[in-house]
mmCIF file of C-alpha atoms in Angstrom:
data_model
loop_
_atom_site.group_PDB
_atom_site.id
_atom_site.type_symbol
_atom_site.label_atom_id
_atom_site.label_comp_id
_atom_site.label_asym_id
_atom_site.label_seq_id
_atom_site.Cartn_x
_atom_site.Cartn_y
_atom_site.Cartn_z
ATOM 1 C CA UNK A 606 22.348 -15.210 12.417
ATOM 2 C CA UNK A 607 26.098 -15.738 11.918
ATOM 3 C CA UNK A 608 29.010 -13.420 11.761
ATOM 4 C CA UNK A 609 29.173 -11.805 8.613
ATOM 5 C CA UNK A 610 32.492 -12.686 7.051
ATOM 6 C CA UNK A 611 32.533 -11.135 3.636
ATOM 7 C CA UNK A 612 36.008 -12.538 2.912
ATOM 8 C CA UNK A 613 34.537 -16.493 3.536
ATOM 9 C CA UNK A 614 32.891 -15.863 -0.008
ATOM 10 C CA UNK A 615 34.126 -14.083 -3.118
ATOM 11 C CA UNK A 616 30.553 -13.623 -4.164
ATOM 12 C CA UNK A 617 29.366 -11.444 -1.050
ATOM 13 C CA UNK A 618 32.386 -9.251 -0.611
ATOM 14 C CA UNK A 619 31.714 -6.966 -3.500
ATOM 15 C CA UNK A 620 27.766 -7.379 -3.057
ATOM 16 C CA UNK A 621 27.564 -4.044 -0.448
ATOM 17 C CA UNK A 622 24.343 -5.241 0.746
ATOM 18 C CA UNK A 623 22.317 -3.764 3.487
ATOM 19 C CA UNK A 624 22.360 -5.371 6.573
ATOM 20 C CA UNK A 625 19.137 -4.975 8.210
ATOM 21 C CA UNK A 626 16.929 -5.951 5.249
ATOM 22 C CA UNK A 627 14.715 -8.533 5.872
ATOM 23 C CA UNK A 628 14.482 -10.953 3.016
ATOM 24 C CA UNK A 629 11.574 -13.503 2.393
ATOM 25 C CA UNK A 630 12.562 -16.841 0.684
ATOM 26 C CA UNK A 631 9.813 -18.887 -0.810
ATOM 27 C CA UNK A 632 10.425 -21.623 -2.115
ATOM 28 C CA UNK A 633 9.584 -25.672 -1.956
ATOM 29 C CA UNK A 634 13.243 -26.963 -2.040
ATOM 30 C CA UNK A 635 15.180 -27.773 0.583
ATOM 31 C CA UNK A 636 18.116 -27.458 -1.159
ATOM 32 C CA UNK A 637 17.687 -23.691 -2.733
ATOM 33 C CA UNK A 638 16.158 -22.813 0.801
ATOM 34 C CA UNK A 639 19.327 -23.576 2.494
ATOM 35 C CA UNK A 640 22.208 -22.175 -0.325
ATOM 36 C CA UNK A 641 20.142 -18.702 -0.523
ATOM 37 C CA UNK A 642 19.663 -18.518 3.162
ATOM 38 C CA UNK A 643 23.361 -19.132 3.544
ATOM 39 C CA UNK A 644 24.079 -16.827 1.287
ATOM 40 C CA UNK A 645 21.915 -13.953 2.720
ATOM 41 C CA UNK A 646 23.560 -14.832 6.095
ATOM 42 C CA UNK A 647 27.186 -14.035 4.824
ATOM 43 C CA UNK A 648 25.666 -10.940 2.822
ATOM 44 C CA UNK A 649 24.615 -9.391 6.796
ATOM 45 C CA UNK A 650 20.882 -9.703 5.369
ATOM 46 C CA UNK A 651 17.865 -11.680 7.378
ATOM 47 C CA UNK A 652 16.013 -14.726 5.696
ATOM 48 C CA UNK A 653 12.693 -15.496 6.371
ATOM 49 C CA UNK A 654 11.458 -19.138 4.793
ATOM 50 C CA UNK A 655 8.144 -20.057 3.262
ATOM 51 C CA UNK A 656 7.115 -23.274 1.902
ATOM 52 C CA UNK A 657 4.410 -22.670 -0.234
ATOM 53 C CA UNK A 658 2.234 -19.305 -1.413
ATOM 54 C CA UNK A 659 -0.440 -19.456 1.776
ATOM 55 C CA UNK A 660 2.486 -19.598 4.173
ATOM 56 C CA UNK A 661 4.700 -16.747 2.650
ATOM 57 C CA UNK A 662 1.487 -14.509 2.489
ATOM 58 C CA UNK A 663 1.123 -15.149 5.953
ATOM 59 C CA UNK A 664 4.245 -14.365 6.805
ATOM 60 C CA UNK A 665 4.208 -11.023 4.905
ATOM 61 C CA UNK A 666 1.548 -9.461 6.422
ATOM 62 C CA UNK A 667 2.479 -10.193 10.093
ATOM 63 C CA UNK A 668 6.072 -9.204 9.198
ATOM 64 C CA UNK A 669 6.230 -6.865 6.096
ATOM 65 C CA UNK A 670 9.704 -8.050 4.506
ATOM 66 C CA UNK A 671 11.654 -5.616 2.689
ATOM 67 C CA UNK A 672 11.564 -8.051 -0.495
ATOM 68 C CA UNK A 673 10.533 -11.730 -1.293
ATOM 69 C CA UNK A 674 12.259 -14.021 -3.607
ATOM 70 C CA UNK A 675 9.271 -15.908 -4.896
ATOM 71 C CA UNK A 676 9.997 -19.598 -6.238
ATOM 72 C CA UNK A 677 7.260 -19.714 -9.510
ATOM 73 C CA UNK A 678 6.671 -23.299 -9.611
ATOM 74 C CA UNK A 679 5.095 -24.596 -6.079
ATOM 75 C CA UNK A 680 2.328 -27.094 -5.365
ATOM 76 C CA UNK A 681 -1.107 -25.586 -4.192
ATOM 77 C CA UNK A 682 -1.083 -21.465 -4.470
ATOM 78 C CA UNK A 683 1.388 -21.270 -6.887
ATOM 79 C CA UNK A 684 4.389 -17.970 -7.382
ATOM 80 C CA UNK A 685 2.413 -16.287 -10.065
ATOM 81 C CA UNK A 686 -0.783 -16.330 -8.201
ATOM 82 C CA UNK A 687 0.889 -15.700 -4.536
ATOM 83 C CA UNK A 688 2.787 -12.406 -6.335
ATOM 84 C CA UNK A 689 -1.168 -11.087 -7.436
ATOM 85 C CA UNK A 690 -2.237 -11.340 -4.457
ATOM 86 C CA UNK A 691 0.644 -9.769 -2.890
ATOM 87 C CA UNK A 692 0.251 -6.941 -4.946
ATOM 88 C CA UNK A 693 -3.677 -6.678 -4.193
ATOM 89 C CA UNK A 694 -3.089 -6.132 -1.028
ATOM 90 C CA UNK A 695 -2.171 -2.147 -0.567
ATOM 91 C CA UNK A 696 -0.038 -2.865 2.435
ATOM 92 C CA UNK A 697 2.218 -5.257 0.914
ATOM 93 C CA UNK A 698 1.905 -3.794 -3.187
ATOM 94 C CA UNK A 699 5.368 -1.973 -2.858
ATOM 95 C CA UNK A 700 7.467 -5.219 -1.699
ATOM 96 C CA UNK A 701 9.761 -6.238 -4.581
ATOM 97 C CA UNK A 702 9.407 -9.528 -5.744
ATOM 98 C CA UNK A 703 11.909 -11.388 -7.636
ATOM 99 C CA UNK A 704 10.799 -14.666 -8.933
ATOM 100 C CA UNK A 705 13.032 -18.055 -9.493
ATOM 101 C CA UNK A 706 12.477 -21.087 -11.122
ATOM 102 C CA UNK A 707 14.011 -23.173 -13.691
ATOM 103 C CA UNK A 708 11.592 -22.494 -16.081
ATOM 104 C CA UNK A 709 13.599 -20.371 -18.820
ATOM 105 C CA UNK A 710 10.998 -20.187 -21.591
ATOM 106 C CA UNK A 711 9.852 -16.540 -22.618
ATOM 107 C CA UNK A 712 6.026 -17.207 -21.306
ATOM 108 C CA UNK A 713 6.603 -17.645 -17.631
ATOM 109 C CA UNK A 714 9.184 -15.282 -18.088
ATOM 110 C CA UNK A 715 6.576 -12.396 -19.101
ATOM 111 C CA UNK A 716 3.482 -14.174 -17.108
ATOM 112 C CA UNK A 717 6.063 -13.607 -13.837
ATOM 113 C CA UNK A 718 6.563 -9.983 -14.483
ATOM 114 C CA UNK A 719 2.880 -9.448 -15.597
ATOM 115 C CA UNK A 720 2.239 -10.677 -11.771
ATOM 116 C CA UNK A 721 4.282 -8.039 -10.543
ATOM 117 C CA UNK A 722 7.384 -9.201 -10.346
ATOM 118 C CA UNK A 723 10.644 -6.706 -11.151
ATOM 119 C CA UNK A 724 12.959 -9.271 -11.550
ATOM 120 C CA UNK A 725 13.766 -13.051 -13.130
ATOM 121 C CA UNK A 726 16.460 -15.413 -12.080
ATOM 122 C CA UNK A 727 16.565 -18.815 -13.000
ATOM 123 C CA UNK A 728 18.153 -22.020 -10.977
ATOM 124 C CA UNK A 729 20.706 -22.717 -9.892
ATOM 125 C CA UNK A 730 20.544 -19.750 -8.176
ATOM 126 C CA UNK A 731 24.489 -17.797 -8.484
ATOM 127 C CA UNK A 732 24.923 -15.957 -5.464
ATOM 128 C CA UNK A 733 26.666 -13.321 -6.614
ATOM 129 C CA UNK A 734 24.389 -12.570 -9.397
ATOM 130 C CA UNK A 735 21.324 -13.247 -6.613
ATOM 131 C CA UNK A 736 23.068 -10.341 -4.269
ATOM 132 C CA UNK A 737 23.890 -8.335 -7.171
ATOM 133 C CA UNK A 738 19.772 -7.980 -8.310
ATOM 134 C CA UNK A 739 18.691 -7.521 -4.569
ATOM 135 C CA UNK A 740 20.926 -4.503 -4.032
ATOM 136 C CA UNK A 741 19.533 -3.132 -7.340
ATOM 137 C CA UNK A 742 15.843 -3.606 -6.166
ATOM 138 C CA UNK A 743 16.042 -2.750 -2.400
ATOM 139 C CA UNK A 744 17.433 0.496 -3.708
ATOM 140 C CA UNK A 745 14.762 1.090 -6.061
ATOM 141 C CA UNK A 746 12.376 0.385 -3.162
ATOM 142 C CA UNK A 747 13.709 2.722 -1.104
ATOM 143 C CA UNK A 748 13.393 5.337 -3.136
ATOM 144 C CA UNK A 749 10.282 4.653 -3.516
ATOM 145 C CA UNK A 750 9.429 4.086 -0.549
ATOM 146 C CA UNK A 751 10.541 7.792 0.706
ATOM 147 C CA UNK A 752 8.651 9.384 -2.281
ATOM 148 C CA UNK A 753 5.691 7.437 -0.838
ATOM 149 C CA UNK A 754 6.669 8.886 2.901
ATOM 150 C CA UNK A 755 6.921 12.188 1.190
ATOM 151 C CA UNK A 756 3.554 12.299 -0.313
ATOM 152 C CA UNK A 757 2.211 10.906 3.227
ATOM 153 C CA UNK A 758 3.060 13.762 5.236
ATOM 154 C CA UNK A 759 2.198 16.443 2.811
ATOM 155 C CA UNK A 760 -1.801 15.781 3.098
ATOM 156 C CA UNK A 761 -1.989 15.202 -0.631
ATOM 157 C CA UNK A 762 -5.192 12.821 -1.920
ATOM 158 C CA UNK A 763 -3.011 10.940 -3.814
ATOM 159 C CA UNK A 764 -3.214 6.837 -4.902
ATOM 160 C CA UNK A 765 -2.047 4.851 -7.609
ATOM 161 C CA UNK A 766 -3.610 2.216 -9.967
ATOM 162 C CA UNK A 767 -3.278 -0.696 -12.543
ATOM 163 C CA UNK A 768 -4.692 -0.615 -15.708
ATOM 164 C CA UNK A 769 -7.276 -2.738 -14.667
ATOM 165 C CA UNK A 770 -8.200 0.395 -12.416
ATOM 166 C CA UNK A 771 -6.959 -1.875 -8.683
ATOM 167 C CA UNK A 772 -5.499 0.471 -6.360
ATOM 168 C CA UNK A 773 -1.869 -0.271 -5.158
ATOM 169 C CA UNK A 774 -1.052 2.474 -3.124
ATOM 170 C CA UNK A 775 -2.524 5.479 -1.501
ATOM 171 C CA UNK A 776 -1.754 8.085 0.975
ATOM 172 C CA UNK A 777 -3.817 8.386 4.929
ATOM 173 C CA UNK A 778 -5.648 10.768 3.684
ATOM 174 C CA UNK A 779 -6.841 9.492 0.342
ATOM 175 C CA UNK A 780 -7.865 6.178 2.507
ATOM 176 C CA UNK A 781 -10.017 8.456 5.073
ATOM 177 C CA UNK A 782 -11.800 10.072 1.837
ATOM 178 C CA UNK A 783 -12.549 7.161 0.515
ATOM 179 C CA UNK A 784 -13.531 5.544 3.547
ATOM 180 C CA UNK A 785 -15.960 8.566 4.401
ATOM 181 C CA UNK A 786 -18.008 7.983 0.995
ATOM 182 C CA UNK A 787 -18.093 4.095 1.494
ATOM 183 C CA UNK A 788 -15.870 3.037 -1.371
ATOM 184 C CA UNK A 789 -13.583 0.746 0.533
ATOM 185 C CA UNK A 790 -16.667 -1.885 0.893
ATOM 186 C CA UNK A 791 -16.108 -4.823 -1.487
ATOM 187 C CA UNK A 792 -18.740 -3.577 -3.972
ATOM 188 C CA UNK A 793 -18.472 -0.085 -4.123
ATOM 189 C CA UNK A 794 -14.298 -0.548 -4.543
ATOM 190 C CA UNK A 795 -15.163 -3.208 -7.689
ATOM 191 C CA UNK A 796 -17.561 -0.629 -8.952
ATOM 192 C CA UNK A 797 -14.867 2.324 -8.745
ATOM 193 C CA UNK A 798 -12.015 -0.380 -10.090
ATOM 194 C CA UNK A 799 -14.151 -0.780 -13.560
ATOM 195 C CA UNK A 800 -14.870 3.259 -13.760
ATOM 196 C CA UNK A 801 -11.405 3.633 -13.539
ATOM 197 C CA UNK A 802 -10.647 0.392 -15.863
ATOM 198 C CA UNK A 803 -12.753 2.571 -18.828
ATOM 199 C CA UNK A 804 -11.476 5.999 -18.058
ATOM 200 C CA UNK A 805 -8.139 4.662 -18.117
ATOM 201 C CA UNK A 806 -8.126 2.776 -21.609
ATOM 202 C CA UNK A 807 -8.939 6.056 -23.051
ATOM 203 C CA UNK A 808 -5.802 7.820 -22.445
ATOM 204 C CA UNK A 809 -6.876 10.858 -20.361
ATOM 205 C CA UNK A 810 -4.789 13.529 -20.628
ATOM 206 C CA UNK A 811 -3.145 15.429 -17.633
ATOM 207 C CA UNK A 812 -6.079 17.131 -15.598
ATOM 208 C CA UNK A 813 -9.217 15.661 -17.281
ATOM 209 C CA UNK A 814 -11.600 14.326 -14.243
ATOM 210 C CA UNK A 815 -13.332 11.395 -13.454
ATOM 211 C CA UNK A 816 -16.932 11.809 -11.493
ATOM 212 C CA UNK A 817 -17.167 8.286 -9.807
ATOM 213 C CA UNK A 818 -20.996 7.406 -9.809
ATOM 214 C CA UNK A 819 -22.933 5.675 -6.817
ATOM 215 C CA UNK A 820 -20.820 6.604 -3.653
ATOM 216 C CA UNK A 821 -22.199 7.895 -0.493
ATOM 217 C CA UNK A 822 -20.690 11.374 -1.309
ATOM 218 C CA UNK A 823 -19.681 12.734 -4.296
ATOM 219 C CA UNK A 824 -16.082 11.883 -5.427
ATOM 220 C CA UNK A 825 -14.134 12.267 -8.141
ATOM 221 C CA UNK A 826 -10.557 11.758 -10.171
ATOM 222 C CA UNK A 827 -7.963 13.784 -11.489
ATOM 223 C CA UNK A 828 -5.298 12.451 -13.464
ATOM 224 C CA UNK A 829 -2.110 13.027 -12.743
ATOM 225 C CA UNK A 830 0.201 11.048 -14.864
ATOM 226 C CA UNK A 831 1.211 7.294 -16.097
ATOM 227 C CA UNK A 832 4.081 6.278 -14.058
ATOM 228 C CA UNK A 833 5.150 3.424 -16.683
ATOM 229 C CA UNK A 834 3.408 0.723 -18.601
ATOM 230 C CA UNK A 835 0.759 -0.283 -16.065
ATOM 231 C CA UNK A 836 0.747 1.930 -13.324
ATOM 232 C CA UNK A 837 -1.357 5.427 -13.184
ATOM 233 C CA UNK A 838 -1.215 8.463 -10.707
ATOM 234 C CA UNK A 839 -4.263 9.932 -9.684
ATOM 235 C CA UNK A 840 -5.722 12.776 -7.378
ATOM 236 C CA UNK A 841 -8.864 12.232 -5.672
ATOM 237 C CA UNK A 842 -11.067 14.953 -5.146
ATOM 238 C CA UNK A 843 -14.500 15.905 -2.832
ATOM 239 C CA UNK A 844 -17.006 16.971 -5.887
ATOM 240 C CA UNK A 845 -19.582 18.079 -3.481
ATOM 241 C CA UNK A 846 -21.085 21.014 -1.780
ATOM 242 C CA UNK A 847 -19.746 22.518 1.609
ATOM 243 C CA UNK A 848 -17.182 19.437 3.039
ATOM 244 C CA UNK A 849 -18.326 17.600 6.309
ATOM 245 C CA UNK A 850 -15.800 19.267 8.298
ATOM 246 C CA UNK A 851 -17.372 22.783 7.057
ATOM 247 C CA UNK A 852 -20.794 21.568 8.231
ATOM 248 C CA UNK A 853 -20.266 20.747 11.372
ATOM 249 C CA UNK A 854 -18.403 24.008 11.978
ATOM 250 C CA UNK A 855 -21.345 25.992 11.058
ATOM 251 C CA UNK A 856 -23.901 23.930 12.606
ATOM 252 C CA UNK A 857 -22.119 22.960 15.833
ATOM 253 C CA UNK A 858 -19.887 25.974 16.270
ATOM 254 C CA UNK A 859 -17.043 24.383 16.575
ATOM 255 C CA UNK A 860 -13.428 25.485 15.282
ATOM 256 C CA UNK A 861 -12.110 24.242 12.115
ATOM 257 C CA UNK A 862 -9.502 21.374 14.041
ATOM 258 C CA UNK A 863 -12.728 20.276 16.008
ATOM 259 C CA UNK A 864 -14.732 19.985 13.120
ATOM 260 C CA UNK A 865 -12.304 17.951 11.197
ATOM 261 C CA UNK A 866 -11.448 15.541 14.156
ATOM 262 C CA UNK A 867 -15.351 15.614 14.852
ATOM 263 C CA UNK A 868 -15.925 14.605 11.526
ATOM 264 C CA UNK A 869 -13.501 11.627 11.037
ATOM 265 C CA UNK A 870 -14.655 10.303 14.797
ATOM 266 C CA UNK A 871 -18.415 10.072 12.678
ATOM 267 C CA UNK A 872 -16.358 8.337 10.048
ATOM 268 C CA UNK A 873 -15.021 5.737 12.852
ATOM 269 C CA UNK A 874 -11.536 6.841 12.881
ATOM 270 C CA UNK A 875 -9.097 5.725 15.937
ATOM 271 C CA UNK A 876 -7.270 9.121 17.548
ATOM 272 C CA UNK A 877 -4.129 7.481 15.880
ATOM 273 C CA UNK A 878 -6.022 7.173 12.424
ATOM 274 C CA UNK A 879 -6.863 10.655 12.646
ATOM 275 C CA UNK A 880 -3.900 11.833 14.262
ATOM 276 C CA UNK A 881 -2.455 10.454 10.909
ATOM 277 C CA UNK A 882 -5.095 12.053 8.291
ATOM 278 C CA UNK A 883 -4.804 15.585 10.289
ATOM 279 C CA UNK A 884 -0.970 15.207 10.298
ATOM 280 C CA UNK A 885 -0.992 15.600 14.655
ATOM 281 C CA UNK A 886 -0.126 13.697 17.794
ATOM 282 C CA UNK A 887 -3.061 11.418 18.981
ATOM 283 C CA UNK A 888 -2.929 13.365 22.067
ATOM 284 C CA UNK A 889 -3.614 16.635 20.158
ATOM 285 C CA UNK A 890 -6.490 14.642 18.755
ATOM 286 C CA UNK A 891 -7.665 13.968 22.054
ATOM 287 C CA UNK A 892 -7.349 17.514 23.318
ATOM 288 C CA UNK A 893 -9.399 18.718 20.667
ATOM 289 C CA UNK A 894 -12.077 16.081 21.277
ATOM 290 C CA UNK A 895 -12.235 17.295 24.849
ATOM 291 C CA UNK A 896 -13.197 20.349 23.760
ATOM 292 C CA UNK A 897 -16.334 18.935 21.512
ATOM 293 C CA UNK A 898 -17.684 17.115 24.315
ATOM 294 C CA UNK A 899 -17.859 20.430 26.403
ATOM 295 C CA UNK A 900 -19.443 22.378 23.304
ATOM 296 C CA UNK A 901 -21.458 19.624 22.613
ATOM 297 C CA UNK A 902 -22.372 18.547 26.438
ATOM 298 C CA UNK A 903 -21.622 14.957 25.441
ATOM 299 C CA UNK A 904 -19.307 12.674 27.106
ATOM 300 C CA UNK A 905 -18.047 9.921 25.265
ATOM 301 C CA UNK A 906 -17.346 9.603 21.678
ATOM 302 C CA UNK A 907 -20.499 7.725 21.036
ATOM 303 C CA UNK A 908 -22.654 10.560 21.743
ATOM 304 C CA UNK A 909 -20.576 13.201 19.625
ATOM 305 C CA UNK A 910 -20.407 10.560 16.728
ATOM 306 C CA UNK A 911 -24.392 10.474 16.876
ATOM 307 C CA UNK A 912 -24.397 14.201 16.678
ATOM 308 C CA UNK A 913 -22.409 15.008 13.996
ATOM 309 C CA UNK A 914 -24.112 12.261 11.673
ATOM 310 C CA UNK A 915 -27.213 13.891 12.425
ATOM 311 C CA UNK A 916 -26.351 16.616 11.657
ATOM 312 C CA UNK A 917 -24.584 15.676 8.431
ATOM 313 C CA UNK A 918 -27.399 13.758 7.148
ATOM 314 C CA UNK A 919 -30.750 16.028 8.500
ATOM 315 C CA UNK A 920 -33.305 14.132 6.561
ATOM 316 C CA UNK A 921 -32.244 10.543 7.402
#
């Protein structure tokens, strides 16, 4: 990367960028490729290039930029439908996107930011008013991103959705939940999407609940609030009997930690995907797993796992 020199370029020196960001830059030209990646340079902030809409989604989920400026008019996957799919993936939903193109007409305005974007600018690309946007939106992301840390480490079942009821972000534990009643495979997650879609186009007040229908335990909804136009917060609750956790404790006698990490290895968590759902080191996972293989008189995480679904599901 070169020197940042933030008196080479009137543009950048008032821009107070953060170096460190790492920028994606999709886009088909040569040309705007090579003015926004100079630009970027001077501003202290990393480019990453993409050609086309396959290649930048590529790039984003080995790499995770910190925002993408998305070129709308490409050959093959175009910007519009690269920035859905960006935002249908969970991992990569909260990455700004800021489209460009030269199209200036009020349709692919709105049909960018009904993809997801949060931001329009069209060619030829000004740098200063290019820098000026970014340091808007990276901000915005970051404060989002630490509410979204927050929520993480308090243990809250938390995840938000579209108005077409497609999750686009969610906390460890609301994942494990979900994961334990089967609703992240392909059809039971479309099934929950078009529950949601319904319940959600009737305005629920704060509170009301959702009982989602067909899942290998009983779940259910809260809702929490609408964030803005197309974006809903939502609690997600066990609407069962005694919890998993509580049954093995009884049945096994086990202690409530060894009953919750004995549950989640049944569910086919890692010791670091549990360490993260239980809010502890993996090595206090593993401590704790010790001691269920002496109560049990197993030895390997196979065996316990084949205990503990047996005993959660007796009749099966």
């Amino acid at each position: 990367m070169k020197p940042r020199d933030d008196t080479a370029n009137p543009a950048t020196a008032n821009a107070d960028p953060h170096t460190g960001d790492i920028v994606l830059v999709v886009d088909d030209s040569p040309d705007t490729l090579s003015l926004i990646n100079d630009t970027l340079e001077q501003a202290g902030i990393d480019a990453l290039v993409a050609l086309d809409g396959s290649q930048a989604l590529n790039i984003a989920r080995r790499l995770r930029p910190d925002m993408i400026l998305l070129d709308a008019v490409m050959p093959g996957l175009d910007g519009f439908e690269t920035c859905r799919l960006l935002k249908a993936d969970p991992e990569l939903a909260s990455i700004p996107v800021i489209f460009m193109t030269g199209l200036t007409d009020s349709e692919n305005i709105v049909r960018g930011l009904e993809s997801g974007g949060v931001d329009y600018l069209t060619k030829p690309i000004q740098p200063s008013e290019l820098l000026a946007r970014m340091k808007v939106h990276l901000n915005n992301a970051r404060l989002t991103s630490s509410a979204h840390q927050a929520l993480d480490s308090t243990g809250q079942f938390l995840f938000t959705v579209d108005a077409a009821g497609r999750m686009h972000w969610a906390t460890p534990q609301t994942y494990a939940l979900l994961s334990s009643a089967g609703v992240l495979e392909s059809e039971l997650q479309q099934k929950m999407g078009a529950e949601l879609q319904v319940w959600l186009s009737r305005n629920p007040a704060a509170g009301h609940k959702l009982k989602l229908d067909g899942l290998q335990k009983p779940l259910a909804v809260v809702f929490i609030e609408q964030r803005d136009s197309n974006t809903f917060l939502l609690k997600l609750v066990d609407d069962g009997g005694p919890a998993g956790e509580e049954v093995l404790r009884e049945k096994l006698a086990l202690t409530k930690r060894e009953s919750e990490v004995l549950f989640w290895i049944a569910n086919g968590k890692t010791n670091r995907e549990i360490g993260e759902i239980l809010d502890v080191s993996p090595r206090t996972v593993n401590k704790h797993l010790e001691g269920v293989f002496s109560k049990l008189g197993v030895e390997n995480r196979t065996a316990a796992a084949g205990i503990a679904i047996r005993a959660l599901n007796p009749d099966s």
